[in-house]
Short mmCIF file of C-alpha atoms in Angstrom, two decimals:
data_model
loop_
_atom_site.label_atom_id
_atom_site.label_comp_id
_atom_site.label_asym_id
_atom_site.label_seq_id
_atom_site.Cartn_x
_atom_site.Cartn_y
_atom_site.Cartn_z
CA UNK R 1 -65.79 -68.07 40.40
CA UNK R 2 -63.11 -66.37 38.31
CA UNK R 3 -59.72 -65.93 39.86
CA UNK R 4 -58.41 -62.36 40.02
CA UNK R 5 -55.31 -61.50 38.06
CA UNK R 6 -52.14 -60.76 40.00
CA UNK R 7 -50.57 -57.61 38.49
CA UNK R 8 -47.06 -58.77 39.42
CA UNK R 9 -47.10 -61.82 37.14
CA UNK R 10 -49.70 -61.12 34.45
CA UNK R 11 -50.08 -58.72 31.54
CA UNK R 12 -53.15 -57.77 29.53
CA UNK R 13 -53.10 -55.98 26.18
CA UNK R 14 -56.09 -54.58 24.28
CA UNK R 15 -55.77 -53.75 20.59
CA UNK R 16 -58.80 -51.57 19.86
CA UNK R 17 -59.04 -51.33 16.10
CA UNK R 18 -61.58 -50.01 13.65
CA UNK R 19 -62.60 -53.51 12.51
CA UNK R 20 -61.67 -55.75 15.45
CA UNK R 21 -61.03 -55.75 19.19
CA UNK R 22 -58.33 -58.15 20.38
CA UNK R 23 -57.55 -58.89 24.04
CA UNK R 24 -54.47 -60.93 24.98
CA UNK R 25 -53.81 -62.18 28.51
CA UNK R 26 -50.29 -63.38 29.32
CA UNK R 27 -48.42 -64.83 32.27
CA UNK R 28 -44.85 -63.65 32.84
CA UNK R 29 -42.29 -66.44 32.58
CA UNK R 30 -39.20 -64.34 33.21
CA UNK R 31 -37.96 -60.81 32.53
CA UNK R 32 -37.90 -61.35 28.76
CA UNK R 33 -40.69 -63.84 28.04
CA UNK R 34 -44.40 -64.25 28.65
CA UNK R 35 -46.89 -66.99 27.82
CA UNK R 36 -50.30 -66.13 26.37
CA UNK R 37 -53.04 -67.84 28.40
CA UNK R 38 -56.13 -66.15 26.97
CA UNK R 39 -57.32 -64.58 23.72
CA UNK R 40 -60.52 -62.63 23.19
CA UNK R 41 -61.81 -61.24 19.90
CA UNK R 42 -64.84 -59.26 18.87
CA UNK R 43 -65.98 -57.32 15.84
CA UNK R 44 -65.34 -53.64 16.48
CA UNK R 45 -68.21 -51.15 16.49
CA UNK R 46 -68.35 -47.47 17.25
CA UNK R 47 -64.88 -46.64 15.93
CA UNK R 48 -63.73 -44.99 12.71
CA UNK R 49 -60.11 -44.51 11.66
CA UNK R 50 -58.89 -45.44 15.12
CA UNK R 51 -61.07 -43.06 17.16
CA UNK R 52 -64.32 -43.53 19.08
CA UNK R 53 -67.36 -42.13 17.26
CA UNK R 54 -70.10 -43.95 19.22
CA UNK R 55 -69.45 -44.88 22.85
CA UNK R 56 -72.15 -47.48 23.54
CA UNK R 57 -71.31 -49.96 20.73
CA UNK R 58 -67.58 -49.45 21.37
CA UNK R 59 -68.00 -50.37 25.05
CA UNK R 60 -70.14 -53.39 24.12
CA UNK R 61 -67.48 -54.67 21.69
CA UNK R 62 -64.68 -54.24 24.24
CA UNK R 63 -66.74 -56.08 26.86
CA UNK R 64 -67.35 -58.98 24.46
CA UNK R 65 -63.63 -59.39 23.76
CA UNK R 66 -62.78 -59.09 27.46
CA UNK R 67 -65.31 -61.75 28.45
CA UNK R 68 -63.94 -64.21 25.90
CA UNK R 69 -60.37 -63.61 27.10
CA UNK R 70 -61.41 -63.97 30.75
CA UNK R 71 -63.18 -67.24 30.01
CA UNK R 72 -60.13 -68.71 28.29
CA UNK R 73 -57.66 -67.44 30.89
CA UNK R 74 -59.86 -68.36 33.85
CA UNK R 75 -59.22 -64.95 35.40
CA UNK R 76 -60.96 -61.61 35.74
CA UNK R 77 -59.30 -58.65 34.02
CA UNK R 78 -58.97 -55.42 35.95
CA UNK R 79 -56.33 -53.43 34.05
CA UNK R 80 -54.64 -53.49 30.66
CA UNK R 81 -52.23 -51.78 28.29
CA UNK R 82 -54.14 -50.06 25.49
CA UNK R 83 -52.94 -49.64 21.92
CA UNK R 84 -53.70 -46.32 20.25
CA UNK R 85 -53.61 -45.00 16.70
CA UNK R 86 -55.56 -42.58 14.54
CA UNK R 87 -54.98 -39.63 12.25
CA UNK R 88 -54.84 -37.31 15.29
CA UNK R 89 -51.43 -38.78 16.20
CA UNK R 90 -48.51 -36.57 15.20
CA UNK R 91 -44.74 -36.63 15.71
CA UNK R 92 -42.11 -33.96 16.36
CA UNK R 93 -38.32 -33.90 16.54
CA UNK R 94 -36.99 -31.98 19.53
CA UNK R 95 -33.66 -31.18 21.18
CA UNK R 96 -33.05 -30.36 24.83
CA UNK R 97 -29.84 -29.03 26.40
CA UNK R 98 -28.68 -28.61 30.01
CA UNK R 99 -25.36 -27.65 31.69
CA UNK R 100 -23.53 -30.23 33.79
CA UNK R 101 -22.66 -28.59 37.09
CA UNK R 102 -20.46 -31.24 38.70
CA UNK R 103 -18.55 -32.24 35.57
CA UNK R 104 -19.91 -35.82 35.70
CA UNK R 105 -23.31 -36.72 34.23
CA UNK R 106 -25.69 -38.18 36.83
CA UNK R 107 -29.23 -39.54 36.68
CA UNK R 108 -30.80 -36.19 37.50
CA UNK R 109 -28.87 -34.56 34.63
CA UNK R 110 -30.25 -37.08 32.15
CA UNK R 111 -33.75 -36.61 33.55
CA UNK R 112 -33.40 -32.84 33.16
CA UNK R 113 -32.24 -32.99 29.55
CA UNK R 114 -35.03 -35.37 28.57
CA UNK R 115 -37.53 -33.05 30.27
CA UNK R 116 -36.03 -30.16 28.32
CA UNK R 117 -36.51 -32.08 25.07
CA UNK R 118 -40.14 -32.71 26.03
CA UNK R 119 -40.77 -29.01 26.49
CA UNK R 120 -42.24 -28.25 23.07
CA UNK R 121 -45.13 -25.87 22.30
CA UNK R 122 -48.36 -27.82 21.83
CA UNK R 123 -51.97 -26.82 21.17
CA UNK R 124 -54.21 -27.04 24.24
CA UNK R 125 -55.93 -30.13 22.89
CA UNK R 126 -52.71 -32.16 22.44
CA UNK R 127 -50.67 -34.17 24.93
CA UNK R 128 -47.37 -36.05 24.74
CA UNK R 129 -47.86 -39.82 24.50
CA UNK R 130 -44.23 -40.86 24.09
CA UNK R 131 -40.91 -39.02 24.34
CA UNK R 132 -38.28 -41.36 22.91
CA UNK R 133 -34.62 -40.29 23.27
CA UNK R 134 -32.73 -41.00 20.06
CA UNK R 135 -29.23 -39.93 21.00
CA UNK R 136 -27.27 -37.86 23.50
CA UNK R 137 -24.49 -35.39 22.68
CA UNK R 138 -21.83 -34.40 25.16
CA UNK R 139 -20.17 -30.98 24.73
CA UNK R 140 -21.57 -30.70 21.21
CA UNK R 141 -19.20 -33.36 19.83
CA UNK R 142 -19.57 -36.82 21.32
CA UNK R 143 -22.64 -38.88 20.35
CA UNK R 144 -23.50 -41.55 22.94
CA UNK R 145 -26.41 -43.87 23.69
CA UNK R 146 -26.06 -43.69 27.49
CA UNK R 147 -24.26 -40.65 28.95
CA UNK R 148 -24.42 -41.69 32.62
CA UNK R 149 -21.16 -41.27 34.57
CA UNK R 150 -19.42 -39.65 31.59
CA UNK R 151 -17.56 -36.34 31.90
CA UNK R 152 -18.73 -33.15 30.23
CA UNK R 153 -20.00 -29.61 30.74
CA UNK R 154 -23.02 -29.67 28.43
CA UNK R 155 -25.51 -32.44 27.63
CA UNK R 156 -27.94 -32.48 24.70
CA UNK R 157 -30.72 -34.92 23.91
CA UNK R 158 -32.41 -35.45 20.55
CA UNK R 159 -35.86 -36.98 21.05
CA UNK R 160 -38.80 -38.17 18.99
CA UNK R 161 -41.96 -36.73 20.54
CA UNK R 162 -45.29 -38.39 19.75
CA UNK R 163 -48.47 -36.49 20.60
CA UNK R 164 -52.19 -37.20 20.45
CA UNK R 165 -55.47 -35.36 20.86
CA UNK R 166 -56.38 -35.30 24.57
CA UNK R 167 -60.13 -35.64 24.03
CA UNK R 168 -59.88 -38.53 21.58
CA UNK R 169 -57.46 -40.47 23.80
CA UNK R 170 -59.64 -39.82 26.85
CA UNK R 171 -62.66 -41.17 24.95
CA UNK R 172 -60.80 -44.41 24.23
CA UNK R 173 -59.72 -44.78 27.86
CA UNK R 174 -63.22 -43.98 29.13
CA UNK R 175 -64.65 -46.73 26.90
CA UNK R 176 -62.24 -49.22 28.49
CA UNK R 177 -63.21 -48.04 31.96
CA UNK R 178 -66.90 -48.35 31.09
CA UNK R 179 -66.18 -51.92 29.95
CA UNK R 180 -64.73 -52.63 33.40
CA UNK R 181 -60.98 -52.39 32.78
CA UNK R 182 -58.54 -49.70 33.88
CA UNK R 183 -55.93 -48.43 31.43
CA UNK R 184 -52.43 -48.93 32.84
CA UNK R 185 -50.89 -47.02 29.93
CA UNK R 186 -51.54 -46.12 26.31
CA UNK R 187 -48.98 -47.22 23.72
CA UNK R 188 -48.68 -46.09 20.11
CA UNK R 189 -49.53 -49.11 17.98
CA UNK R 190 -46.58 -48.85 15.52
CA UNK R 191 -44.22 -49.06 18.51
CA UNK R 192 -46.03 -52.19 19.70
CA UNK R 193 -46.07 -53.80 16.25
CA UNK R 194 -42.33 -53.22 15.91
CA UNK R 195 -41.73 -55.13 19.16
CA UNK R 196 -43.52 -58.14 17.69
CA UNK R 197 -42.20 -58.32 14.13
CA UNK R 198 -38.77 -56.63 14.01
CA UNK R 199 -35.51 -58.23 15.11
CA UNK R 200 -32.91 -56.35 17.17
CA UNK R 201 -30.55 -56.35 14.19
CA UNK R 202 -33.20 -54.79 11.95
CA UNK R 203 -33.96 -52.09 14.51
CA UNK R 204 -30.27 -51.34 14.88
CA UNK R 205 -29.43 -51.26 11.16
CA UNK R 206 -32.50 -49.29 10.10
CA UNK R 207 -35.89 -50.49 8.88
CA UNK R 208 -39.41 -49.27 8.20
CA UNK R 209 -42.62 -50.93 9.39
CA UNK R 210 -46.08 -50.39 7.90
CA UNK R 211 -49.02 -51.76 9.91
CA UNK R 212 -52.16 -51.78 7.75
CA UNK R 213 -55.21 -51.92 10.00
CA UNK R 214 -58.88 -51.43 9.33
CA UNK R 215 -59.01 -47.66 9.81
CA UNK R 216 -55.41 -46.43 9.54
CA UNK R 217 -52.03 -47.54 8.24
CA UNK R 218 -49.28 -46.82 10.75
CA UNK R 219 -45.72 -46.22 9.55
CA UNK R 220 -42.59 -46.06 11.68
CA UNK R 221 -38.83 -46.18 11.11
CA UNK R 222 -36.33 -47.66 13.56
CA UNK R 223 -32.58 -47.12 13.47
CA UNK R 224 -29.83 -47.54 16.06
CA UNK R 225 -32.35 -49.25 18.30
CA UNK R 226 -34.73 -46.29 18.54
CA UNK R 227 -37.76 -44.98 16.70
CA UNK R 228 -36.80 -42.27 14.19
CA UNK R 229 -39.99 -41.37 12.36
CA UNK R 230 -43.74 -41.98 12.61
CA UNK R 231 -46.66 -41.24 10.31
CA UNK R 232 -50.32 -42.29 10.34
CA UNK R 233 -52.05 -42.66 6.96
CA UNK R 234 -55.89 -42.61 6.78
CA UNK R 235 -55.80 -45.25 4.02
CA UNK R 236 -56.44 -48.78 5.25
CA UNK R 237 -58.50 -51.96 5.03
CA UNK R 238 -61.93 -50.35 5.30
CA UNK R 239 -61.28 -48.25 2.20
CA UNK R 240 -60.35 -51.39 0.24
CA UNK R 241 -63.67 -52.91 1.33
CA UNK R 242 -65.63 -49.75 0.51
CA UNK R 243 -64.08 -49.64 -2.97
CA UNK R 244 -65.20 -53.20 -3.68
CA UNK R 245 -68.74 -52.53 -2.41
CA UNK R 246 -69.00 -49.32 -4.45
CA UNK R 247 -67.46 -50.50 -7.70
CA UNK R 248 -69.10 -53.93 -7.76
CA UNK R 249 -72.38 -52.68 -6.29
CA UNK R 250 -72.52 -55.27 -3.53
CA UNK R 251 -73.02 -55.30 0.23
CA UNK R 252 -70.20 -54.35 2.59
CA UNK R 253 -70.36 -57.78 4.20
CA UNK R 254 -69.95 -59.52 0.86
CA UNK R 255 -67.24 -57.05 -0.17
CA UNK R 256 -65.30 -57.98 2.99
CA UNK R 257 -65.83 -61.67 2.26
CA UNK R 258 -64.50 -61.61 -1.28
CA UNK R 259 -61.61 -59.35 -0.22
CA UNK R 260 -60.49 -61.99 2.29
CA UNK R 261 -61.14 -64.98 0.01
CA UNK R 262 -60.03 -63.67 -3.39
CA UNK R 263 -58.36 -60.31 -2.72
CA UNK R 264 -55.17 -59.66 -4.70
CA UNK R 265 -53.48 -56.49 -5.89
CA UNK R 266 -51.48 -58.57 -8.38
CA UNK R 267 -53.00 -61.78 -9.73
CA UNK R 268 -50.83 -64.90 -9.57
CA UNK R 269 -53.40 -67.16 -11.25
CA UNK R 270 -55.56 -67.06 -14.34
CA UNK R 271 -58.64 -64.82 -13.82
CA UNK R 272 -61.87 -66.62 -13.01
CA UNK R 273 -65.42 -65.67 -12.12
CA UNK R 274 -66.69 -65.43 -8.55
CA UNK R 275 -70.22 -65.01 -7.24
CA UNK R 276 -71.19 -61.86 -5.34
CA UNK R 277 -74.48 -60.66 -3.88
CA UNK R 278 -76.38 -57.72 -5.30
CA UNK R 279 -76.54 -54.63 -3.12
CA UNK R 280 -80.15 -55.35 -2.07
CA UNK R 281 -79.08 -58.87 -1.06
CA UNK R 282 -81.83 -60.39 -3.18
CA UNK R 283 -79.76 -62.03 -5.91
CA UNK R 284 -76.20 -62.81 -6.98
CA UNK R 285 -74.09 -62.27 -10.07
CA UNK R 286 -70.65 -63.14 -11.43
CA UNK R 287 -67.60 -60.87 -11.56
CA UNK R 288 -64.05 -61.61 -12.64
CA UNK R 289 -61.15 -61.75 -10.19
CA UNK R 290 -59.27 -59.49 -12.62
CA UNK R 291 -61.86 -56.76 -11.99
CA UNK R 292 -61.50 -57.26 -8.24
CA UNK R 293 -57.72 -57.10 -8.53
CA UNK R 294 -57.92 -53.87 -10.54
CA UNK R 295 -59.97 -52.22 -7.76
CA UNK R 296 -57.63 -53.35 -4.98
CA UNK R 297 -54.50 -52.48 -6.94
CA UNK R 298 -55.67 -48.88 -7.36
CA UNK R 299 -56.23 -48.36 -3.63
CA UNK R 300 -52.99 -50.16 -2.77
CA UNK R 301 -51.16 -47.90 -5.19
CA UNK R 302 -52.63 -44.82 -3.46
CA UNK R 303 -51.36 -46.00 -0.07
CA UNK R 304 -47.91 -46.92 -1.37
CA UNK R 305 -47.53 -43.65 -3.26
CA UNK R 306 -48.41 -41.73 -0.07
CA UNK R 307 -45.82 -43.79 1.81
CA UNK R 308 -43.19 -43.23 -0.88
CA UNK R 309 -43.87 -39.49 -0.84
CA UNK R 310 -43.35 -39.44 2.95
CA UNK R 311 -40.03 -41.27 2.53
CA UNK R 312 -38.84 -38.91 -0.22
CA UNK R 313 -40.07 -35.68 1.43
CA UNK R 314 -38.22 -36.47 4.66
CA UNK R 315 -35.14 -38.13 3.08
CA UNK R 316 -35.84 -41.38 4.92
CA UNK R 317 -34.53 -43.95 2.43
CA UNK R 318 -31.03 -43.81 3.96
CA UNK R 319 -32.48 -44.76 7.36
CA UNK R 320 -34.06 -47.94 5.92
CA UNK R 321 -31.16 -50.07 4.62
CA UNK R 322 -32.87 -53.23 5.92
CA UNK R 323 -35.97 -52.38 3.89
CA UNK R 324 -39.65 -52.41 4.81
CA UNK R 325 -41.79 -54.80 6.85
CA UNK R 326 -45.55 -54.82 6.22
CA UNK R 327 -47.89 -56.28 8.82
CA UNK R 328 -51.53 -56.07 9.89
CA UNK R 329 -54.57 -57.53 8.16
CA UNK R 330 -54.09 -55.45 5.02
CA UNK R 331 -50.71 -57.05 4.42
CA UNK R 332 -52.45 -60.33 3.60
CA UNK R 333 -53.72 -59.16 0.21
CA UNK R 334 -52.04 -61.36 -2.39
CA UNK R 335 -49.40 -59.50 -4.36
CA UNK R 336 -49.28 -56.47 -2.06
CA UNK R 337 -45.76 -57.21 -0.81
CA UNK R 338 -44.50 -57.36 -4.42
CA UNK R 339 -46.41 -54.19 -5.28
CA UNK R 340 -44.84 -52.41 -2.31
CA UNK R 341 -41.32 -53.52 -3.22
CA UNK R 342 -41.77 -52.25 -6.75
CA UNK R 343 -43.19 -48.88 -5.66
CA UNK R 344 -40.87 -48.17 -2.72
CA UNK R 345 -37.77 -49.73 -4.29
CA UNK R 346 -36.60 -51.39 -1.07
CA UNK R 347 -36.51 -55.03 0.12
CA UNK R 348 -39.97 -55.80 1.54
CA UNK R 349 -41.24 -58.71 3.60
CA UNK R 350 -44.39 -59.78 5.45
CA UNK R 351 -44.23 -59.19 9.21
CA UNK R 352 -45.42 -62.08 11.38
CA UNK R 353 -45.15 -61.87 15.19
CA UNK R 354 -42.11 -63.78 16.46
CA UNK R 355 -43.74 -66.02 19.07
CA UNK R 356 -42.47 -69.43 20.16
CA UNK R 357 -44.81 -70.20 23.05
CA UNK R 358 -48.48 -71.16 23.45
CA UNK R 359 -50.88 -70.28 20.61
CA UNK R 360 -47.90 -70.05 18.25
CA UNK R 361 -49.88 -71.00 15.15
CA UNK R 362 -52.65 -68.54 15.94
CA UNK R 363 -50.51 -65.63 17.11
CA UNK R 364 -47.92 -65.94 14.32
CA UNK R 365 -50.21 -63.97 12.05
CA UNK R 366 -50.03 -60.29 10.98
CA UNK R 367 -53.46 -59.67 12.51
CA UNK R 368 -51.97 -60.17 15.97
CA UNK R 369 -48.83 -58.08 15.49
CA UNK R 370 -50.13 -55.13 17.49
CA UNK R 371 -51.74 -57.14 20.30
CA UNK R 372 -48.73 -59.38 20.85
CA UNK R 373 -46.40 -56.40 20.50
CA UNK R 374 -48.31 -54.59 23.25
CA UNK R 375 -47.56 -57.51 25.57
CA UNK R 376 -43.86 -57.47 24.71
CA UNK R 377 -43.58 -53.71 25.12
CA UNK R 378 -45.42 -53.83 28.47
CA UNK R 379 -43.18 -56.69 29.65
CA UNK R 380 -40.07 -54.70 28.77
CA UNK R 381 -41.30 -51.55 30.53
CA UNK R 382 -42.41 -53.39 33.67
CA UNK R 383 -39.08 -55.19 33.83
CA UNK R 384 -37.24 -51.87 33.63
CA UNK R 385 -39.49 -50.30 36.26
CA UNK R 386 -38.64 -53.04 38.76
CA UNK R 387 -34.86 -52.97 38.23
CA UNK R 388 -32.90 -52.02 41.33
CA UNK R 389 -29.41 -52.66 39.98
CA UNK R 390 -28.16 -49.22 38.93
CA UNK R 391 -25.56 -50.79 36.65
CA UNK R 392 -28.18 -52.43 34.45
CA UNK R 393 -30.32 -50.27 32.15
CA UNK R 394 -29.99 -47.20 34.43
CA UNK R 395 -31.04 -44.83 31.67
CA UNK R 396 -34.32 -46.58 31.01
CA UNK R 397 -35.12 -46.50 34.72
CA UNK R 398 -35.01 -42.72 34.56
CA UNK R 399 -37.53 -42.59 31.73
CA UNK R 400 -39.86 -44.98 33.55
CA UNK R 401 -39.84 -42.75 36.66
CA UNK R 402 -41.31 -39.89 34.65
CA UNK R 403 -45.05 -39.34 34.86
CA UNK R 404 -47.02 -41.52 32.51
CA UNK R 405 -49.54 -39.96 30.13
CA UNK R 406 -52.38 -41.57 32.10
CA UNK R 407 -51.23 -39.96 35.35
CA UNK R 408 -51.09 -36.53 33.74
CA UNK R 409 -54.62 -36.42 32.36
CA UNK R 410 -56.59 -38.46 34.91
#
């Protein structure tokens, strides 16, 4: 009989992607570390570009990943933190302002100004997923990270507001519930990936992260320890695979195989021939790796040009002095990091999750950046929610007390 998980000392994260479902089960070691005790993976079905398009196969895939994770962990899974992405995700910059009545800024003043920053006009079908304070301004002059107990008569808050389509997010949560697991919260996947692959120094100095998944490529910028910009691009791994299948007239399965085995946007070796199946799966033929590289380079160039346009249009280069980190399965294409550095013109590196505990060799892989990052983000938030010492992270305690997205729509 499987042992039930104890919410107080365990965390579960589910990365529901277009091409794969990944479930990670972890045991808390202390307030800053957790140890992964179970991993479950399954091929994703019923999703396209990060959103559910067919409920039954999506539920079946989630169940398969959950069962594998439960078997390895020796526990039953009842609730989890869910990663979310998709082209329906959008971001807004907002400013809130409130007067300080007593002359000294208290917790309720900070809560009020953050609520004021959240008060933005939204279409009926959108809901706020995250409201991330970027900086506070006292009396229109003094920029501070934590205004608690400071003197002033007016407090402003600049916040990064991330929204999503209510129906599409509900569909994802309903699929998890149908698979037998309750969603504890939904977390934007670029925020999770950043937790796993970026250092504190990089987040403070200013850096961009591009997570290339199967259905979408998620871009975010961090500076001064907070998220500054987000953008979801509908150009990702599945389009690379589709291009190979279309141009080389082969099956999607074989296109995925040769992408993983021989895929390169810039060749580092002499071209050679590889065998691929015909589209009717009845025969095989030879194609050159140079032809494969040409196909992948073109799609990679499209993604990088879209990213570069976003950086230029919003004057973001100055917020990325530490460069760009690329993670996710799409980052594994040979030569893509060099192609990105040439196109963007900034230092670029591959982002591997920074794990030092169990399953290090397996989890230290770009494919697990989002899943492992979800665990780290959840650990941080749960630690903050249980703090009772008002002198330690008081500001974050205020944000945690606010209603979660799940509570608002269910």
